[in-house]
Short mmCIF file of C-alpha atoms and ligand atoms in Angstrom, two decimals:
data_model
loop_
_atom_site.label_atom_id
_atom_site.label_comp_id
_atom_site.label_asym_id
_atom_site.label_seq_id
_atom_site.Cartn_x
_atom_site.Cartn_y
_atom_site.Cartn_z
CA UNK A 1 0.00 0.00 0.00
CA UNK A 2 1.62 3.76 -0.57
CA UNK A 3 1.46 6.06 2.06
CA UNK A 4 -1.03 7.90 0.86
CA UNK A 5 -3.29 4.96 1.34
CA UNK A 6 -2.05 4.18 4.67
CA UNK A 7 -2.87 7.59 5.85
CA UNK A 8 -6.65 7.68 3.73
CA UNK A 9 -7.17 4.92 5.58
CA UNK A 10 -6.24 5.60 9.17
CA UNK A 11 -7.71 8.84 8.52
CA UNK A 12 -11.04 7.32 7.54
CA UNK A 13 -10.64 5.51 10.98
CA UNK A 14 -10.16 2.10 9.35
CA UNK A 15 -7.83 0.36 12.06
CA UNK A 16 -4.40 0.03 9.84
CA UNK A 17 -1.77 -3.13 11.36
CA UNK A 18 1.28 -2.46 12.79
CA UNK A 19 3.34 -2.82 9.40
CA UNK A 20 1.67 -0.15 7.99
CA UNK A 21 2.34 1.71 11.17
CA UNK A 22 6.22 1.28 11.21
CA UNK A 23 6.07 2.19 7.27
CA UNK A 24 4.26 5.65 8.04
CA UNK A 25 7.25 5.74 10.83
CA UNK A 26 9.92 5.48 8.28
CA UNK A 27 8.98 8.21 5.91
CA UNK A 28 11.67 10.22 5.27
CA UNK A 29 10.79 11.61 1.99
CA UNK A 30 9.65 15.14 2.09
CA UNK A 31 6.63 14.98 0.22
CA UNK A 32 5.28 11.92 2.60
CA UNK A 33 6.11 13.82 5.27
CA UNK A 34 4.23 17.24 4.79
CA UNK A 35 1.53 14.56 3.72
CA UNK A 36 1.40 12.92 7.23
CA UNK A 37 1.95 16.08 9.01
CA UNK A 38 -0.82 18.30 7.36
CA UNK A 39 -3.30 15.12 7.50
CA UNK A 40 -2.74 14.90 11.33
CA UNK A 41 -3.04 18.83 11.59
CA UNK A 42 -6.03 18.32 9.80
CA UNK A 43 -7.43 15.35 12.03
CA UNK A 44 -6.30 17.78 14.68
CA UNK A 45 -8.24 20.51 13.72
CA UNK A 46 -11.48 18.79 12.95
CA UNK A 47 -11.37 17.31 16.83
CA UNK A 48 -9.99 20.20 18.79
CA UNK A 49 -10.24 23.65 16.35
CA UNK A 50 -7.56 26.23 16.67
CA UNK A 51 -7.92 25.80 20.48
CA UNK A 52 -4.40 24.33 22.71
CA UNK A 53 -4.50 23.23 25.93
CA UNK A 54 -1.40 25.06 28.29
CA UNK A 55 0.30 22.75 31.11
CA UNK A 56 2.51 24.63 34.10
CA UNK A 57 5.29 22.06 35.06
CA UNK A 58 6.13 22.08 38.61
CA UNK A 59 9.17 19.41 39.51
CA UNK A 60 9.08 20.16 42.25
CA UNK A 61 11.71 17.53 44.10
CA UNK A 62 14.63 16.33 42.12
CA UNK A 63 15.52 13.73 44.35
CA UNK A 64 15.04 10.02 43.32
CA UNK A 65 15.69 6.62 44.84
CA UNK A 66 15.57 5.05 41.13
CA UNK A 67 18.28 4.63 38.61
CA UNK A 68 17.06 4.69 35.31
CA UNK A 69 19.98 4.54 32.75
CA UNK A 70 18.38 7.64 30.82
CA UNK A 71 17.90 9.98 33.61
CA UNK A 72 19.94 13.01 34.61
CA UNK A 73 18.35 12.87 37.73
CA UNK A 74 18.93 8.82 38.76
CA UNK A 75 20.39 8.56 42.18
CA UNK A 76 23.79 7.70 41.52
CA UNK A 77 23.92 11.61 39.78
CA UNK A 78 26.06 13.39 41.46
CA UNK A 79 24.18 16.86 41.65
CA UNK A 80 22.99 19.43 43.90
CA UNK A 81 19.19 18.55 44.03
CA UNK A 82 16.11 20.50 45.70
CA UNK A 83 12.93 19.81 47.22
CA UNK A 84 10.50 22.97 47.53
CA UNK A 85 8.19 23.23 50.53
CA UNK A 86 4.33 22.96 50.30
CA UNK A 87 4.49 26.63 50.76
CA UNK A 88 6.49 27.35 47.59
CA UNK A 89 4.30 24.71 45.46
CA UNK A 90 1.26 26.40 46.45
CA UNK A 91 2.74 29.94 45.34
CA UNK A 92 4.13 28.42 42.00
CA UNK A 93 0.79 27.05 41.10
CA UNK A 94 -1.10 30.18 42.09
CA UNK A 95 1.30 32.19 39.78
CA UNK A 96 0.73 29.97 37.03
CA UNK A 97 -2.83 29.58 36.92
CA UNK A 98 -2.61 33.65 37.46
CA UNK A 99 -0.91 33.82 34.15
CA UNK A 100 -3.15 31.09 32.60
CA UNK A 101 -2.02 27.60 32.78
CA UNK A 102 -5.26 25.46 32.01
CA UNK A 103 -3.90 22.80 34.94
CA UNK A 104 -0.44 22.09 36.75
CA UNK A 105 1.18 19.00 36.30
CA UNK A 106 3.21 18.20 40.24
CA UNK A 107 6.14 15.93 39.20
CA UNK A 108 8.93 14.41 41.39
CA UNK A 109 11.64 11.93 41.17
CA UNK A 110 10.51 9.45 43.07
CA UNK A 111 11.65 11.16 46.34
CA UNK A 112 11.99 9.06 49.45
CA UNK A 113 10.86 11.50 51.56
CA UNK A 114 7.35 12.51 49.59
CA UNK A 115 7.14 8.31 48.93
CA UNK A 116 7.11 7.69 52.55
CA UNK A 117 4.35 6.55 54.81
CA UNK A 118 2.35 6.23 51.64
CA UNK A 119 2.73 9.20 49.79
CA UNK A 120 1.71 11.44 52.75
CA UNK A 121 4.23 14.61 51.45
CA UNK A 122 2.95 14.38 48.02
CA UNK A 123 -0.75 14.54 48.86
CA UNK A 124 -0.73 16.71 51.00
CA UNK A 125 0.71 19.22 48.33
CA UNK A 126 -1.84 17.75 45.98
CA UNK A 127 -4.49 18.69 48.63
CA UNK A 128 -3.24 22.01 48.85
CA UNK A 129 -2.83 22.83 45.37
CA UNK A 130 -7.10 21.82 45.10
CA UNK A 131 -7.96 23.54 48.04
CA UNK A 132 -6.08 26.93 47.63
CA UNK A 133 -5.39 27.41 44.15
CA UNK A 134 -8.71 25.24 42.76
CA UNK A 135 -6.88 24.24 39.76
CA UNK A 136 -7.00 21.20 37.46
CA UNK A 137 -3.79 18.51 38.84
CA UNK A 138 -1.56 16.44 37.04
CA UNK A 139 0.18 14.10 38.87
CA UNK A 140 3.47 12.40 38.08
CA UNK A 141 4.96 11.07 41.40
CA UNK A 142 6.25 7.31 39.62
CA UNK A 143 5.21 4.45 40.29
CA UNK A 144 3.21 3.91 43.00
CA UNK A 145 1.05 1.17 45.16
CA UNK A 146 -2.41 0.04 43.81
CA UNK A 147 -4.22 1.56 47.38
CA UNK A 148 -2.71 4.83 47.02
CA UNK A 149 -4.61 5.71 43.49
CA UNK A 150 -7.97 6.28 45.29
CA UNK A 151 -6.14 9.02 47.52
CA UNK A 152 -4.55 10.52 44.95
CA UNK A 153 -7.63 10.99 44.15
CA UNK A 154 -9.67 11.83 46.35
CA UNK A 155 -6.73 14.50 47.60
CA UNK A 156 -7.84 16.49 43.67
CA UNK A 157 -5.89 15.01 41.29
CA UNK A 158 -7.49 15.08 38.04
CA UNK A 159 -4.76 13.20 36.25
CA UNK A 160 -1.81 10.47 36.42
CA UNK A 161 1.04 10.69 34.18
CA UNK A 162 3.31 7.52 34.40
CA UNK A 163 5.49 6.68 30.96
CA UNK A 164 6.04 3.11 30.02
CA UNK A 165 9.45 4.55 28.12
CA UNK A 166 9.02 1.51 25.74
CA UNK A 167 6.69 -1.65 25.38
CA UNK A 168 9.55 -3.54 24.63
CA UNK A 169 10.30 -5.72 27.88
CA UNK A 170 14.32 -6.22 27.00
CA UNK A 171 14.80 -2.63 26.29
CA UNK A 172 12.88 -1.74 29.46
CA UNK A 173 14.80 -3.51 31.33
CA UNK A 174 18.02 -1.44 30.38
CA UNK A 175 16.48 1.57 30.62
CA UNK A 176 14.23 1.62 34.29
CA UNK A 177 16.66 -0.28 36.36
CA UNK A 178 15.64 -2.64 38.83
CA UNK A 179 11.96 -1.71 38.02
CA UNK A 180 9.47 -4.09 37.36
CA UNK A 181 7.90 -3.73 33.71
CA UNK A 182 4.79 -5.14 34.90
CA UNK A 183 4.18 -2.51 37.79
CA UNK A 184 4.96 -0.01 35.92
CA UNK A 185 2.03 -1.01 33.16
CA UNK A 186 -0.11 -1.61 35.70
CA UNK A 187 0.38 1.81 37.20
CA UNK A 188 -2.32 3.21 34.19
CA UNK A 189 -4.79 0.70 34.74
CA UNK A 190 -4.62 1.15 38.76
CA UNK A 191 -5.16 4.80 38.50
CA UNK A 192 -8.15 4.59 35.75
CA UNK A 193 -9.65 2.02 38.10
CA UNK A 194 -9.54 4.75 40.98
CA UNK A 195 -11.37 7.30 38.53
CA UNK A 196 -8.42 9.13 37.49
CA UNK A 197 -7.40 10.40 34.09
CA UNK A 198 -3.91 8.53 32.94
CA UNK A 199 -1.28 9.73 30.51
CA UNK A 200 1.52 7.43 29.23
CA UNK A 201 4.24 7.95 27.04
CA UNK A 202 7.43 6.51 25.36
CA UNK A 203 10.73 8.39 24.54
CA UNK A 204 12.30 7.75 21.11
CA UNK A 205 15.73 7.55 20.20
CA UNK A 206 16.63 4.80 23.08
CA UNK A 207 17.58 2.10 20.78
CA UNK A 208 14.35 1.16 19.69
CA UNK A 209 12.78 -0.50 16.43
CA UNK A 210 10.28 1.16 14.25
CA UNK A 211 8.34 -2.06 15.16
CA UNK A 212 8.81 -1.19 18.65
CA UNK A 213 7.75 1.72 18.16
CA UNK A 214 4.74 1.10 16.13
CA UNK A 215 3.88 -1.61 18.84
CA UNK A 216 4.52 0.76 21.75
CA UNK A 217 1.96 3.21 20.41
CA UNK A 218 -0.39 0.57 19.79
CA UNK A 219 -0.33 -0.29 23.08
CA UNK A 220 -0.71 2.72 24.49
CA UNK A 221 -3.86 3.96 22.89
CA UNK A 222 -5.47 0.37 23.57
CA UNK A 223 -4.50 1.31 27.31
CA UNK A 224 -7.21 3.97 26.64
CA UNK A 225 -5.65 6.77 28.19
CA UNK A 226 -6.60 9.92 27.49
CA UNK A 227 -3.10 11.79 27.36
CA UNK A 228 -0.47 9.75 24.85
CA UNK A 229 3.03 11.27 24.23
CA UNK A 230 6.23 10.66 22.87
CA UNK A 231 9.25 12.45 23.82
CA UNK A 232 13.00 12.72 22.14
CA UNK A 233 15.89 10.86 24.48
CA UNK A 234 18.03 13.96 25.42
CA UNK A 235 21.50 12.15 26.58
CA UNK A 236 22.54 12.96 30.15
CA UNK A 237 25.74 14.15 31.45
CA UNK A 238 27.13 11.70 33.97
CA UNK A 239 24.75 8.92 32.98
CA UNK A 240 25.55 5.28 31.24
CA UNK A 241 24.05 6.91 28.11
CA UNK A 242 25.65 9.96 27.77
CA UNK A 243 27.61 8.82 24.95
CA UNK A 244 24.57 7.40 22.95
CA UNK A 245 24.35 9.19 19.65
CA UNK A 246 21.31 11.76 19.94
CA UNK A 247 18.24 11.31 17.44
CA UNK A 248 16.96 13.58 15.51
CA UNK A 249 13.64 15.11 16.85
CA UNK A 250 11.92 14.63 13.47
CA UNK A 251 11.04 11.00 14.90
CA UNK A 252 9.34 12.62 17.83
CA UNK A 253 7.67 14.19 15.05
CA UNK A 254 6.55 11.76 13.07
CA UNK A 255 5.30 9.62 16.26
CA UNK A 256 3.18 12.51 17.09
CA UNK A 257 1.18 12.73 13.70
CA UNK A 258 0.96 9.02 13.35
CA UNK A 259 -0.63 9.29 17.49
CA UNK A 260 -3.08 12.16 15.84
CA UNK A 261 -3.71 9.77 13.00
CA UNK A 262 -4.71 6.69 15.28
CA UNK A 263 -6.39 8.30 18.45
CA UNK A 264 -8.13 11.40 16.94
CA UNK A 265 -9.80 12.59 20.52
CA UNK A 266 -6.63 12.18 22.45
CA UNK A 267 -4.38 14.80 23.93
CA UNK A 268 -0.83 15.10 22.27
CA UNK A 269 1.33 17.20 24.11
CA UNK A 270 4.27 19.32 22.42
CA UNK A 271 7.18 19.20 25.04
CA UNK A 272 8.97 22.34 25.83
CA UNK A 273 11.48 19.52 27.60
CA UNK A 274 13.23 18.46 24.21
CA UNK A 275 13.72 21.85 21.98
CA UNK A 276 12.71 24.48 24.53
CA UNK A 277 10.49 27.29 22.51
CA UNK A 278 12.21 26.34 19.09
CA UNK A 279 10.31 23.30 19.05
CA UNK A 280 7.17 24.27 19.46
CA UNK A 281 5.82 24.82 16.28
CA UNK A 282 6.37 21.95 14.65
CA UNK A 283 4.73 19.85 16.86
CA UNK A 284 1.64 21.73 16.98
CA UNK A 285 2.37 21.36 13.38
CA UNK A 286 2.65 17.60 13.73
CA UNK A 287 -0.61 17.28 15.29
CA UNK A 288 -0.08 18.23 19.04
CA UNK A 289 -2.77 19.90 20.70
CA UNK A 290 -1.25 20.26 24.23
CA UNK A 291 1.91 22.38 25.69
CA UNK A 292 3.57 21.09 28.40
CA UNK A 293 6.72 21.78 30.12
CA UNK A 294 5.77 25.32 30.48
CA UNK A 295 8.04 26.47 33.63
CA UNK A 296 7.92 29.73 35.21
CA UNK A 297 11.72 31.62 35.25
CA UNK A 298 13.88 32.58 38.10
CA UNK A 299 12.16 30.08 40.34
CA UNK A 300 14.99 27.69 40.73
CA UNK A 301 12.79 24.89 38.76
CA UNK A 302 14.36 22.69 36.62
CA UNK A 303 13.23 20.62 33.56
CA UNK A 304 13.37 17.01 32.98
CA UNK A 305 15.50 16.23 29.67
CA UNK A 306 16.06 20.14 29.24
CA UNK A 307 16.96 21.28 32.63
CA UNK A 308 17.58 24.79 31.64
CA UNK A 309 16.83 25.53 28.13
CA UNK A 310 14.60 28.59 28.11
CA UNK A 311 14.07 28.58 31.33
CA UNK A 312 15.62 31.45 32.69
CA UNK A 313 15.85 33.46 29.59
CA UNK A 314 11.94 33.46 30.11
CA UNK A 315 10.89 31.40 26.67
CA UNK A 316 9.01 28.89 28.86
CA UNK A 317 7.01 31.01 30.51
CA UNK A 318 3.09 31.44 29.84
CA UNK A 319 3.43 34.68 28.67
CA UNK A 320 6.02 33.80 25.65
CA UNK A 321 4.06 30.87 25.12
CA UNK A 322 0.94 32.75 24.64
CA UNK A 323 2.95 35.29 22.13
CA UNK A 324 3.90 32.44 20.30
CA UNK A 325 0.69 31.04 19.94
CA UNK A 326 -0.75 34.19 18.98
CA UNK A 327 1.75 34.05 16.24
CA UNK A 328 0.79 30.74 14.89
CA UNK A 329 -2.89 32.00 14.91
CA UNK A 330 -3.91 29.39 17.77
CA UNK A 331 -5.75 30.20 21.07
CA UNK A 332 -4.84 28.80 24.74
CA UNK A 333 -8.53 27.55 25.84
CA UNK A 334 -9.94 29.25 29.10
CA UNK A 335 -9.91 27.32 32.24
CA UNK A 336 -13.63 27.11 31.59
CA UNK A 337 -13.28 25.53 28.51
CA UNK A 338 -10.21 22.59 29.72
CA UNK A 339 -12.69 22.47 32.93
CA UNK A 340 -15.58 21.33 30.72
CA UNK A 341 -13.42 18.92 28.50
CA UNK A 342 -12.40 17.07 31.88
CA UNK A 343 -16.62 17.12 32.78
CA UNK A 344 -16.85 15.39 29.42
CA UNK A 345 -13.68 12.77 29.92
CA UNK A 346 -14.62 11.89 32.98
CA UNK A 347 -18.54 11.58 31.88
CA UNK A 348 -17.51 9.07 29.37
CA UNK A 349 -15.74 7.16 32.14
CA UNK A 350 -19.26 7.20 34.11
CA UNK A 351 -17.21 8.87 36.45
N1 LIG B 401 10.03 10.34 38.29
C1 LIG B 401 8.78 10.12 37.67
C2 LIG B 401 8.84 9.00 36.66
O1 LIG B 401 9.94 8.61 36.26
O2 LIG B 401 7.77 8.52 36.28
C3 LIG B 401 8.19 11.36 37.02
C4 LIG B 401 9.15 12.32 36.38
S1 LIG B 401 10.16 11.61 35.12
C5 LIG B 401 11.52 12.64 35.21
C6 LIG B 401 9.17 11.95 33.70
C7 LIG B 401 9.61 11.43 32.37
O3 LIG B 401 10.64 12.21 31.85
C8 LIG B 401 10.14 10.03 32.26
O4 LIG B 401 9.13 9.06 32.34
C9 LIG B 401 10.78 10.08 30.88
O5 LIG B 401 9.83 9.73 29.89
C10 LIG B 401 11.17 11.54 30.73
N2 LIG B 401 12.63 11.68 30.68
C11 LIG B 401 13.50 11.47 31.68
N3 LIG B 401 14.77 11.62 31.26
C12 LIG B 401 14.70 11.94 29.95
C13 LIG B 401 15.68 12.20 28.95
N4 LIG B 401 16.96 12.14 29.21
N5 LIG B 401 15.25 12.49 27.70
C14 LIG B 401 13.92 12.53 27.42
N6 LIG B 401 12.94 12.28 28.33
C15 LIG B 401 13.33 11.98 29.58
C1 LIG B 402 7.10 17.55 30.08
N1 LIG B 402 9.14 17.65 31.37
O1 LIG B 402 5.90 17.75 30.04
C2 LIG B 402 7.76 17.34 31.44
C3 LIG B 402 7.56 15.93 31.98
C4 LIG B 402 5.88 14.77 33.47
N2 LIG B 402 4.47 14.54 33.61
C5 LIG B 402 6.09 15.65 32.26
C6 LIG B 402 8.22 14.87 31.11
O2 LIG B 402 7.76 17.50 29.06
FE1 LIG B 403 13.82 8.97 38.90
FE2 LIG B 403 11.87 9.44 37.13
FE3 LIG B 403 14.45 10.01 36.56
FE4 LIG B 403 13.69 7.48 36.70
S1 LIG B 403 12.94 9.01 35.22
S2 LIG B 403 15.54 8.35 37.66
S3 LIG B 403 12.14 7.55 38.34
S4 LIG B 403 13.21 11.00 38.12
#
């Protein structure tokens, strides 16, 4: 079949195998390309108009007890690593919804002190955050145990965010160290079970397959949750794959559209985290509809695989983002309007 009929077809919502998913993955001529990209903008468009969802990214504890081989942050980093206090978190938030964030995504390593006696740190911010700032909540603490979904939950998280990196058990096993694969999968179904939105994600460029691939975003979307992603590897200074030979991001990409192609009603997020601002557009021109890794400057708040990149020089922050997006001739949506597309999410959940 030529690409062009591969993409008719998905775009028609026939289901397409996984061959024909690992050939739209290896386009690399231009003409396919601007074909896939303008038929998932398109898809896009159709679901979600000119209207982008805006994500504030608080990590706000660097410290981690894991060691994944990818991770500038893995414990056996060497680096000078902060926690901030409830009472910073809740002042961060309040900024950011201030400037317009549609919800605020609360992401640790997975910090021994915030994982102890059940998470008690952690939701207690998450608490906090509802209670004072009344804001939508992402959370992304890791992986945690089945009982503690419901009181994530119940605490006012709207969302968990746990990435599966790759669906590929071998390579998973090289990458999350010492983790169980199984856990970690288990992690989205746990947390939809306890009436909670779930995002999962897999990073590209770690040594994996375009069959991998294709399979990996297969799974997710048959996971059924309602944020999918796929992120660049960044290599990490001081890390066992610091020397692995960065990928292009035009994989990321191409991942993105063929996610837009598959899972029309899902949200795509366009990572600050791998380009800074430079990247922006072409995601949203890949078929993103969601900004993420938006992080406030001067606040001593780091990224994940971009710890500073347009941090400080302000191009993360809400305000450029907004510029930007004015630019492109795209709109943030109101709180109103990301508050009523949860109402409907969680409707279809029965929740
Ligand atoms: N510690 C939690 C966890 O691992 O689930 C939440 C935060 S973790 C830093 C969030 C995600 O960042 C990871 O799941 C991974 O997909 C991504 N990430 C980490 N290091 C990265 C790197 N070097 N390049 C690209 N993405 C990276
Ligand atoms: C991002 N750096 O959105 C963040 C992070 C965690 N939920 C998200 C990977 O790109
Ligand atoms: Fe820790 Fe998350 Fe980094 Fe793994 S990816 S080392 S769990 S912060």
């Amino acid at each position: 079949m030529s690409i062009t009929d591969i993409i008719e077809k998905a775009k028609s919502n026939v289901e397409i195998s996984t061959d024909d998913i690992a050939e739209l993955l290896s386009i690399r001529k231009k003409d396919d390309l601007s074909e896939l990209f303008s038929a998932a903008a398109s898809v896009r468009d159709r679901v979600f108009g000119n209207k982008v969802f805006i994500y504030g990214f608080v990590y706000f504890s660097t410290h981690c007890r894991n060691n994944c081989a990818f991770c500038y942050y893995r414990r056996t980093n060497d680096l000078p690593r902060y926690r901030k206090t409830k009472e910073e978190v809740l002042t961060l938030s309040g900024s950011l919804k201030d400037a317009g964030i549609n919800l605020v995504d609360l992401t640790m390593g997975e910090d021994p002190l915030m994982c102890s006696d059940d998470h008690r740190g952690f939701l207690d911010i998450v608490s906090g955050v509802k209670e004072e700032i009344s804001i939508p909540i992402m959370v992304s603490p890791g992986a945690v145990q089945e009982n503690t979904f419901t009181k994530f939950r119940e605490a006012g998280a709207d969302w968990f965010a746990c990435y599966q990196e790759t669906y590929n058990r071998d390579l998973f096993s090289k990458l999350r160290l010492e983790q169980d694969f199984d856990h970690r999968l288990n992690q989205k179904i746990w947390a939809k079970r306890a009436g909670l939105l779930t995002e999962d994600g897999i990073m590209v460029g770690l040594g994996e397959t375009l069959e991998d691939r294709a399979a990996s975003i297969v799974k997710m979307g048959s996971l059924g949750c309602e944020q999918i992603r796929a992120m660049t590897f960044v290599p990490q200074k001081g890390t066992p794959m610091e020397n692995t030979r960065p990928t292009e991001p035009l994989d990321e990409l191409i991942s993105i559209a063929v996610m837009r192609l598959l899972f029309p009603d899902r949200l795509i997020p366009a990572s600050l985290d791998v380009e800074g601002i430079a990247g922006l557009k072409s995601r949203l021109d890949a078929g993103a509809n969601v900004i993420t890794s938006i992080v406030p400057p001067h606040e001593d708040l780091a990224g994940v695989a971009q710890h500073e990149l347009d941090i400080d020089n302000g191009h993360r922050s809400v305000s450029h983002v907004l510029q930007m997006l004015d630019e492109m001739g795209k709109k943030a949506a109101a709180n109103s309007e990301y508050e009523s597309f949860l109402k409907e999410l969680k409707a279809k959940q029965g929740w």
